[in-house]
Every structure is written in C-alpha cells, then in structure tokens.
Amino acid sequence: KQLLCRGNHLSNLPSLPNNLEELYCDDNQLINLPSLPTTLSDLTCSNNQLISLPSLNCPLWALWCWNNQLTSLPPLPLTLNTL
C-alpha cells in the first residue's frame, strides 16, 4: 500500500492509514509529518520544510529526507538500509 503525494505544495498531511507501507511526500511544503504507521518500510520526504521527523517505530528500510530543515534525526530502526 502506497501513498504518492509528490510535488503538490502540501503544507500538511492527514492521519495516515494503519496499513501504509510506502509514503512518498517529497517536493511539498511540509513542516511536520503525522505519526507513522508501524507497517511503513519506505519514507521519502525530501525537499520539504521539515524541522523534525516523528518516531520511526516501524520496519523502515529506506529513509530519504534531504533538503529539509532537520537538525537531528530520531533513533533509527535496525532495519534501515538506506539513508
């Protein structure tokens, strides 16, 4: 299950479905993300205005988050292969 909302000038996202596996929300104007589902394995949130990321308590294997306002990252899951 995927949510693709790239390049739409979005400033926020609604609550995400509990069974979501892939979230592609890059190239928007997001300042923060909602809580992530525990099923998420791929998160692409580059080219936004994010100042922080929510907890990554999920089997995340890929995290793409460049070109944001992040100054730190939450603890990364052991499943992460790509950052």
Tab-separated table of N, CA, C and O in Angstrom:
chain	number	residue	atom	x	y	z
A	1	LYS	N	0.837	-1.166	0.000
A	1	LYS	CA	0.000	0.000	0.000
A	1	LYS	C	0.882	1.229	0.000
A	1	LYS	O	1.783	1.367	0.811
A	2	GLN	N	0.613	2.143	-0.932
A	2	GLN	CA	1.420	3.334	-1.130
A	2	GLN	C	0.560	4.585	-1.072
A	2	GLN	O	-0.607	4.562	-1.436
A	3	LEU	N	1.208	5.680	-0.652
A	3	LEU	CA	0.616	6.997	-0.779
A	3	LEU	C	1.636	7.857	-1.505
A	3	LEU	O	2.749	8.060	-1.019
A	4	LEU	N	1.269	8.299	-2.702
A	4	LEU	CA	2.121	9.166	-3.509
A	4	LEU	C	1.472	10.541	-3.572
A	4	LEU	O	0.395	10.687	-4.150
A	5	CYS	N	2.137	11.522	-2.982
A	5	CYS	CA	1.605	12.894	-2.999
A	5	CYS	C	2.749	13.873	-3.246
A	5	CYS	O	2.853	14.911	-2.621
A	6	ARG	N	3.599	13.533	-4.168
A	6	ARG	CA	4.768	14.344	-4.517
A	6	ARG	C	4.364	15.619	-5.243
A	6	ARG	O	3.464	15.615	-6.065
A	7	GLY	N	5.114	16.708	-4.949
A	7	GLY	CA	5.028	17.929	-5.732
A	7	GLY	C	3.664	18.576	-5.803
A	7	GLY	O	3.261	19.036	-6.865
A	8	ASN	N	2.950	18.638	-4.687
A	8	ASN	CA	1.611	19.224	-4.681
A	8	ASN	C	1.496	20.484	-3.830
A	8	ASN	O	0.394	20.948	-3.585
A	9	HIS	N	2.591	21.022	-3.352
A	9	HIS	CA	2.591	22.219	-2.496
A	9	HIS	C	1.808	21.996	-1.212
A	9	HIS	O	1.234	22.941	-0.669
A	10	LEU	N	1.755	20.761	-0.730
A	10	LEU	CA	1.032	20.450	0.505
A	10	LEU	C	1.776	21.029	1.705
A	10	LEU	O	3.001	20.972	1.782
A	11	SER	N	1.020	21.564	2.669
A	11	SER	CA	1.639	22.076	3.892
A	11	SER	C	1.420	21.121	5.072
A	11	SER	O	2.068	21.269	6.106
A	12	ASN	N	0.511	20.173	4.939
A	12	ASN	CA	0.333	19.144	5.968
A	12	ASN	C	-0.316	17.914	5.350
A	12	ASN	O	-0.854	17.971	4.252
A	13	LEU	N	-0.227	16.821	6.096
A	13	LEU	CA	-0.844	15.552	5.686
A	13	LEU	C	-1.860	15.137	6.736
A	13	LEU	O	-1.666	15.412	7.928
A	14	PRO	N	-2.914	14.439	6.340
A	14	PRO	CA	-3.873	13.917	7.323
A	14	PRO	C	-3.270	12.708	8.040
A	14	PRO	O	-2.162	12.268	7.725
A	15	SER	N	-4.013	12.162	8.955
A	15	SER	CA	-3.584	10.907	9.594
A	15	SER	C	-3.412	9.855	8.513
A	15	SER	O	-4.181	9.813	7.543
A	16	LEU	N	-2.411	9.025	8.684
A	16	LEU	CA	-2.096	8.010	7.672
A	16	LEU	C	-2.763	6.685	7.999
A	16	LEU	O	-2.937	6.344	9.171
A	17	PRO	N	-3.118	5.903	6.976
A	17	PRO	CA	-3.738	4.586	7.212
A	17	PRO	C	-2.794	3.665	7.979
A	17	PRO	O	-1.576	3.690	7.766
A	18	ASN	N	-3.353	2.845	8.828
A	18	ASN	CA	-2.559	1.930	9.662
A	18	ASN	C	-1.788	0.886	8.870
A	18	ASN	O	-0.821	0.338	9.376
A	19	ASN	N	-2.195	0.600	7.648
A	19	ASN	CA	-1.541	-0.440	6.856
A	19	ASN	C	-0.626	0.122	5.766
A	19	ASN	O	-0.185	-0.615	4.888
A	20	LEU	N	-0.318	1.404	5.825
A	20	LEU	CA	0.518	2.039	4.815
A	20	LEU	C	1.951	1.499	4.883
A	20	LEU	O	2.530	1.387	5.952
A	21	GLU	N	2.502	1.147	3.725
A	21	GLU	CA	3.860	0.605	3.652
A	21	GLU	C	4.858	1.574	3.035
A	21	GLU	O	6.041	1.532	3.361
A	22	GLU	N	4.395	2.436	2.129
A	22	GLU	CA	5.296	3.362	1.446
A	22	GLU	C	4.656	4.743	1.380
A	22	GLU	O	3.512	4.873	0.953
A	23	LEU	N	5.426	5.762	1.800
A	23	LEU	CA	4.953	7.142	1.763
A	23	LEU	C	5.950	7.973	0.974
A	23	LEU	O	7.127	8.042	1.314
A	24	TYR	N	5.474	8.573	-0.104
A	24	TYR	CA	6.281	9.438	-0.967
A	24	TYR	C	5.643	10.824	-0.944
A	24	TYR	O	4.680	11.087	-1.657
A	25	CYS	N	6.174	11.699	-0.107
A	25	CYS	CA	5.607	13.038	0.053
A	25	CYS	C	6.662	14.116	-0.196
A	25	CYS	O	6.588	15.213	0.354
A	26	ASP	N	7.637	13.812	-1.031
A	26	ASP	CA	8.696	14.763	-1.329
A	26	ASP	C	8.194	15.903	-2.208
A	26	ASP	O	7.117	15.826	-2.792
A	27	ASP	N	8.979	16.971	-2.252
A	27	ASP	CA	8.683	18.149	-3.084
A	27	ASP	C	7.357	18.806	-2.736
A	27	ASP	O	6.539	19.104	-3.599
A	28	ASN	N	7.143	19.034	-1.449
A	28	ASN	CA	5.980	19.757	-0.953
A	28	ASN	C	6.469	20.883	-0.042
A	28	ASN	O	7.634	21.296	-0.144
A	29	GLN	N	5.609	21.352	0.840
A	29	GLN	CA	5.959	22.400	1.796
A	29	GLN	C	5.640	21.947	3.214
A	29	GLN	O	5.214	22.744	4.052
A	30	LEU	N	5.860	20.685	3.489
A	30	LEU	CA	5.526	20.113	4.790
A	30	LEU	C	6.490	20.604	5.863
A	30	LEU	O	7.708	20.640	5.659
A	31	ILE	N	5.939	20.954	7.022
A	31	ILE	CA	6.748	21.361	8.170
A	31	ILE	C	6.914	20.182	9.131
A	31	ILE	O	7.931	20.046	9.789
A	32	ASN	N	5.906	19.326	9.204
A	32	ASN	CA	5.992	18.114	10.029
A	32	ASN	C	5.168	17.014	9.368
A	32	ASN	O	4.403	17.263	8.452
A	33	LEU	N	5.356	15.816	9.861
A	33	LEU	CA	4.624	14.649	9.371
A	33	LEU	C	3.746	14.115	10.490
A	33	LEU	O	4.096	14.231	11.671
A	34	PRO	N	2.617	13.500	10.145
A	34	PRO	CA	1.803	12.855	11.178
A	34	PRO	C	2.528	11.610	11.709
A	34	PRO	O	3.558	11.203	11.170
A	35	SER	N	1.978	11.009	12.716
A	35	SER	CA	2.535	9.747	13.220
A	35	SER	C	2.584	8.738	12.092
A	35	SER	O	1.664	8.671	11.267
A	36	LEU	N	3.655	7.979	12.076
A	36	LEU	CA	3.835	6.999	11.007
A	36	LEU	C	3.283	5.641	11.430
A	36	LEU	O	3.462	5.227	12.579
A	37	PRO	N	2.638	4.934	10.512
A	37	PRO	CA	2.125	3.599	10.844
A	37	PRO	C	3.271	2.624	11.100
A	37	PRO	O	4.365	2.774	10.554
A	38	THR	N	3.019	1.634	11.901
A	38	THR	CA	4.051	0.656	12.256
A	38	THR	C	4.377	-0.297	11.117
A	38	THR	O	5.265	-1.126	11.247
A	39	THR	N	3.682	-0.182	10.000
A	39	THR	CA	3.922	-1.031	8.833
A	39	THR	C	4.795	-0.347	7.782
A	39	THR	O	5.127	-0.956	6.769
A	40	LEU	N	5.188	0.899	8.005
A	40	LEU	CA	5.906	1.680	6.999
A	40	LEU	C	7.318	1.133	6.765
A	40	LEU	O	8.076	0.931	7.709
A	41	SER	N	7.667	0.907	5.496
A	41	SER	CA	9.001	0.411	5.160
A	41	SER	C	9.803	1.392	4.311
A	41	SER	O	11.015	1.300	4.231
A	42	ASP	N	9.135	2.352	3.677
A	42	ASP	CA	9.829	3.306	2.807
A	42	ASP	C	9.231	4.686	3.026
A	42	ASP	O	8.028	4.875	2.873
A	43	LEU	N	10.096	5.652	3.382
A	43	LEU	CA	9.659	7.027	3.590
A	43	LEU	C	10.537	7.953	2.767
A	43	LEU	O	11.754	8.006	2.956
A	44	THR	N	9.916	8.659	1.839
A	44	THR	CA	10.601	9.653	1.024
A	44	THR	C	9.948	10.994	1.308
A	44	THR	O	8.800	11.222	0.926
A	45	CYS	N	10.684	11.868	1.997
A	45	CYS	CA	10.133	13.169	2.396
A	45	CYS	C	11.113	14.304	2.105
A	45	CYS	O	11.117	15.326	2.776
A	46	SER	N	11.942	14.154	1.108
A	46	SER	CA	12.930	15.164	0.736
A	46	SER	C	12.265	16.408	0.155
A	46	SER	O	11.112	16.369	-0.280
A	47	ASN	N	13.021	17.504	0.166
A	47	ASN	CA	12.577	18.767	-0.440
A	47	ASN	C	11.276	19.292	0.161
A	47	ASN	O	10.324	19.593	-0.548
A	48	ASN	N	11.261	19.379	1.479
A	48	ASN	CA	10.160	19.980	2.217
A	48	ASN	C	10.752	21.013	3.171
A	48	ASN	O	11.888	21.459	2.974
A	49	GLN	N	10.007	21.373	4.194
A	49	GLN	CA	10.472	22.298	5.231
A	49	GLN	C	10.440	21.621	6.596
A	49	GLN	O	10.268	22.272	7.621
A	50	LEU	N	10.624	20.308	6.622
A	50	LEU	CA	10.514	19.544	7.866
A	50	LEU	C	11.551	20.006	8.880
A	50	LEU	O	12.737	20.137	8.560
A	51	ILE	N	11.100	20.235	10.107
A	51	ILE	CA	12.018	20.609	11.182
A	51	ILE	C	12.321	19.420	12.091
A	51	ILE	O	13.287	19.454	12.849
A	52	SER	N	11.507	18.371	11.992
A	52	SER	CA	11.744	17.139	12.749
A	52	SER	C	10.984	16.007	12.068
A	52	SER	O	10.113	16.239	11.234
A	53	LEU	N	11.332	14.799	12.454
A	53	LEU	CA	10.629	13.609	11.976
A	53	LEU	C	9.934	12.951	13.152
A	53	LEU	O	10.438	12.999	14.278
A	54	PRO	N	8.786	12.324	12.914
A	54	PRO	CA	8.130	11.594	14.001
A	54	PRO	C	8.937	10.348	14.368
A	54	PRO	O	9.903	9.996	13.693
A	55	SER	N	8.517	9.696	15.394
A	55	SER	CA	9.150	8.449	15.805
A	55	SER	C	9.142	7.449	14.653
A	55	SER	O	8.162	7.350	13.916
A	56	LEU	N	10.236	6.734	14.514
A	56	LEU	CA	10.373	5.753	13.429
A	56	LEU	C	10.246	4.331	13.982
A	56	LEU	O	11.102	3.486	13.771
A	57	ASN	N	9.166	4.068	14.675
A	57	ASN	CA	8.896	2.747	15.248
A	57	ASN	C	8.209	1.871	14.217
A	57	ASN	O	7.053	1.490	14.348
A	58	CYS	N	8.936	1.573	13.156
A	58	CYS	CA	8.395	0.791	12.054
A	58	CYS	C	9.553	0.054	11.380
A	58	CYS	O	10.719	0.396	11.605
A	59	PRO	N	9.264	-0.920	10.538
A	59	PRO	CA	10.328	-1.686	9.877
A	59	PRO	C	10.913	-0.941	8.675
A	59	PRO	O	11.062	-1.479	7.584
A	60	LEU	N	11.234	0.315	8.875
A	60	LEU	CA	11.720	1.177	7.803
A	60	LEU	C	13.029	0.651	7.234
A	60	LEU	O	13.966	0.368	7.967
A	61	TRP	N	13.091	0.509	5.908
A	61	TRP	CA	14.338	0.074	5.275
A	61	TRP	C	14.948	1.177	4.427
A	61	TRP	O	16.119	1.143	4.099
A	62	ALA	N	14.151	2.213	4.071
A	62	ALA	CA	14.681	3.334	3.296
A	62	ALA	C	14.087	4.639	3.814
A	62	ALA	O	12.877	4.753	3.999
A	63	LEU	N	14.974	5.612	4.060
A	63	LEU	CA	14.570	6.941	4.502
A	63	LEU	C	15.310	7.964	3.655
A	63	LEU	O	16.537	8.032	3.680
A	64	TRP	N	14.546	8.720	2.882
A	64	TRP	CA	15.089	9.776	2.032
A	64	TRP	C	14.557	11.092	2.593
A	64	TRP	O	13.360	11.358	2.516
A	65	CYS	N	15.438	11.911	3.167
A	65	CYS	CA	14.957	13.122	3.854
A	65	CYS	C	15.854	14.335	3.630
A	65	CYS	O	15.882	15.240	4.444
A	66	TRP	N	16.587	14.377	2.521
A	66	TRP	CA	17.482	15.508	2.290
A	66	TRP	C	16.705	16.781	1.955
A	66	TRP	O	15.528	16.751	1.629
A	67	ASN	N	17.400	17.912	2.043
A	67	ASN	CA	16.879	19.236	1.720
A	67	ASN	C	15.631	19.579	2.530
A	67	ASN	O	14.567	19.886	1.992
A	68	ASN	N	15.783	19.521	3.853
A	68	ASN	CA	14.777	19.943	4.811
A	68	ASN	C	15.457	20.861	5.821
A	68	ASN	O	16.588	21.280	5.613
A	69	GLN	N	14.779	21.148	6.903
A	69	GLN	CA	15.335	21.985	7.975
A	69	GLN	C	15.685	21.130	9.197
A	69	GLN	O	15.726	21.629	10.316
A	70	LEU	N	15.954	19.860	8.991
A	70	LEU	CA	16.247	18.929	10.088
A	70	LEU	C	17.591	19.254	10.722
A	70	LEU	O	18.574	19.496	10.024
A	71	THR	N	17.623	19.245	12.035
A	71	THR	CA	18.889	19.411	12.755
A	71	THR	C	19.292	18.128	13.476
A	71	THR	O	20.412	18.010	13.940
A	72	SER	N	18.370	17.181	13.555
A	72	SER	CA	18.657	15.883	14.153
A	72	SER	C	17.634	14.872	13.632
A	72	SER	O	16.626	15.246	13.037
A	73	LEU	N	17.930	13.612	13.875
A	73	LEU	CA	17.033	12.525	13.492
A	73	LEU	C	16.615	11.759	14.734
A	73	LEU	O	17.378	11.671	15.693
A	74	PRO	N	15.425	11.174	14.712
A	74	PRO	CA	15.032	10.303	15.826
A	74	PRO	C	15.868	9.027	15.769
A	74	PRO	O	16.567	8.790	14.769
A	75	PRO	N	15.817	8.197	16.796
A	75	PRO	CA	16.531	6.917	16.717
A	75	PRO	C	16.101	6.150	15.459
A	75	PRO	O	14.919	6.099	15.124
A	76	LEU	N	17.083	5.615	14.776
A	76	LEU	CA	16.821	4.911	13.511
A	76	LEU	C	16.587	3.432	13.765
A	76	LEU	O	17.285	2.818	14.571
A	77	PRO	N	15.640	2.830	13.049
A	77	PRO	CA	15.368	1.403	13.231
A	77	PRO	C	16.536	0.549	12.713
A	77	PRO	O	17.248	0.944	11.777
A	78	LEU	N	16.719	-0.594	13.291
A	78	LEU	CA	17.789	-1.510	12.883
A	78	LEU	C	17.568	-2.051	11.481
A	78	LEU	O	18.516	-2.512	10.851
A	79	THR	N	16.363	-1.974	10.979
A	79	THR	CA	16.034	-2.467	9.636
A	79	THR	C	16.476	-1.510	8.535
A	79	THR	O	16.438	-1.872	7.369
A	80	LEU	N	16.899	-0.305	8.881
A	80	LEU	CA	17.217	0.729	7.896
A	80	LEU	C	18.451	0.349	7.066
A	80	LEU	O	19.507	0.056	7.617
A	81	ASN	N	18.293	0.345	5.741
A	81	ASN	CA	19.383	0.044	4.814
A	81	ASN	C	19.842	1.272	4.045
A	81	ASN	O	20.979	1.338	3.608
A	82	THR	N	18.948	2.229	3.841
A	82	THR	CA	19.250	3.402	3.027
A	82	THR	C	18.855	4.668	3.753
A	82	THR	O	17.732	4.809	4.208
A	83	LEU	N	19.825	5.583	3.870
A	83	LEU	CA	19.572	6.873	4.494
A	83	LEU	C	20.184	7.939	3.604
A	83	LEU	O	21.334	7.890	3.271
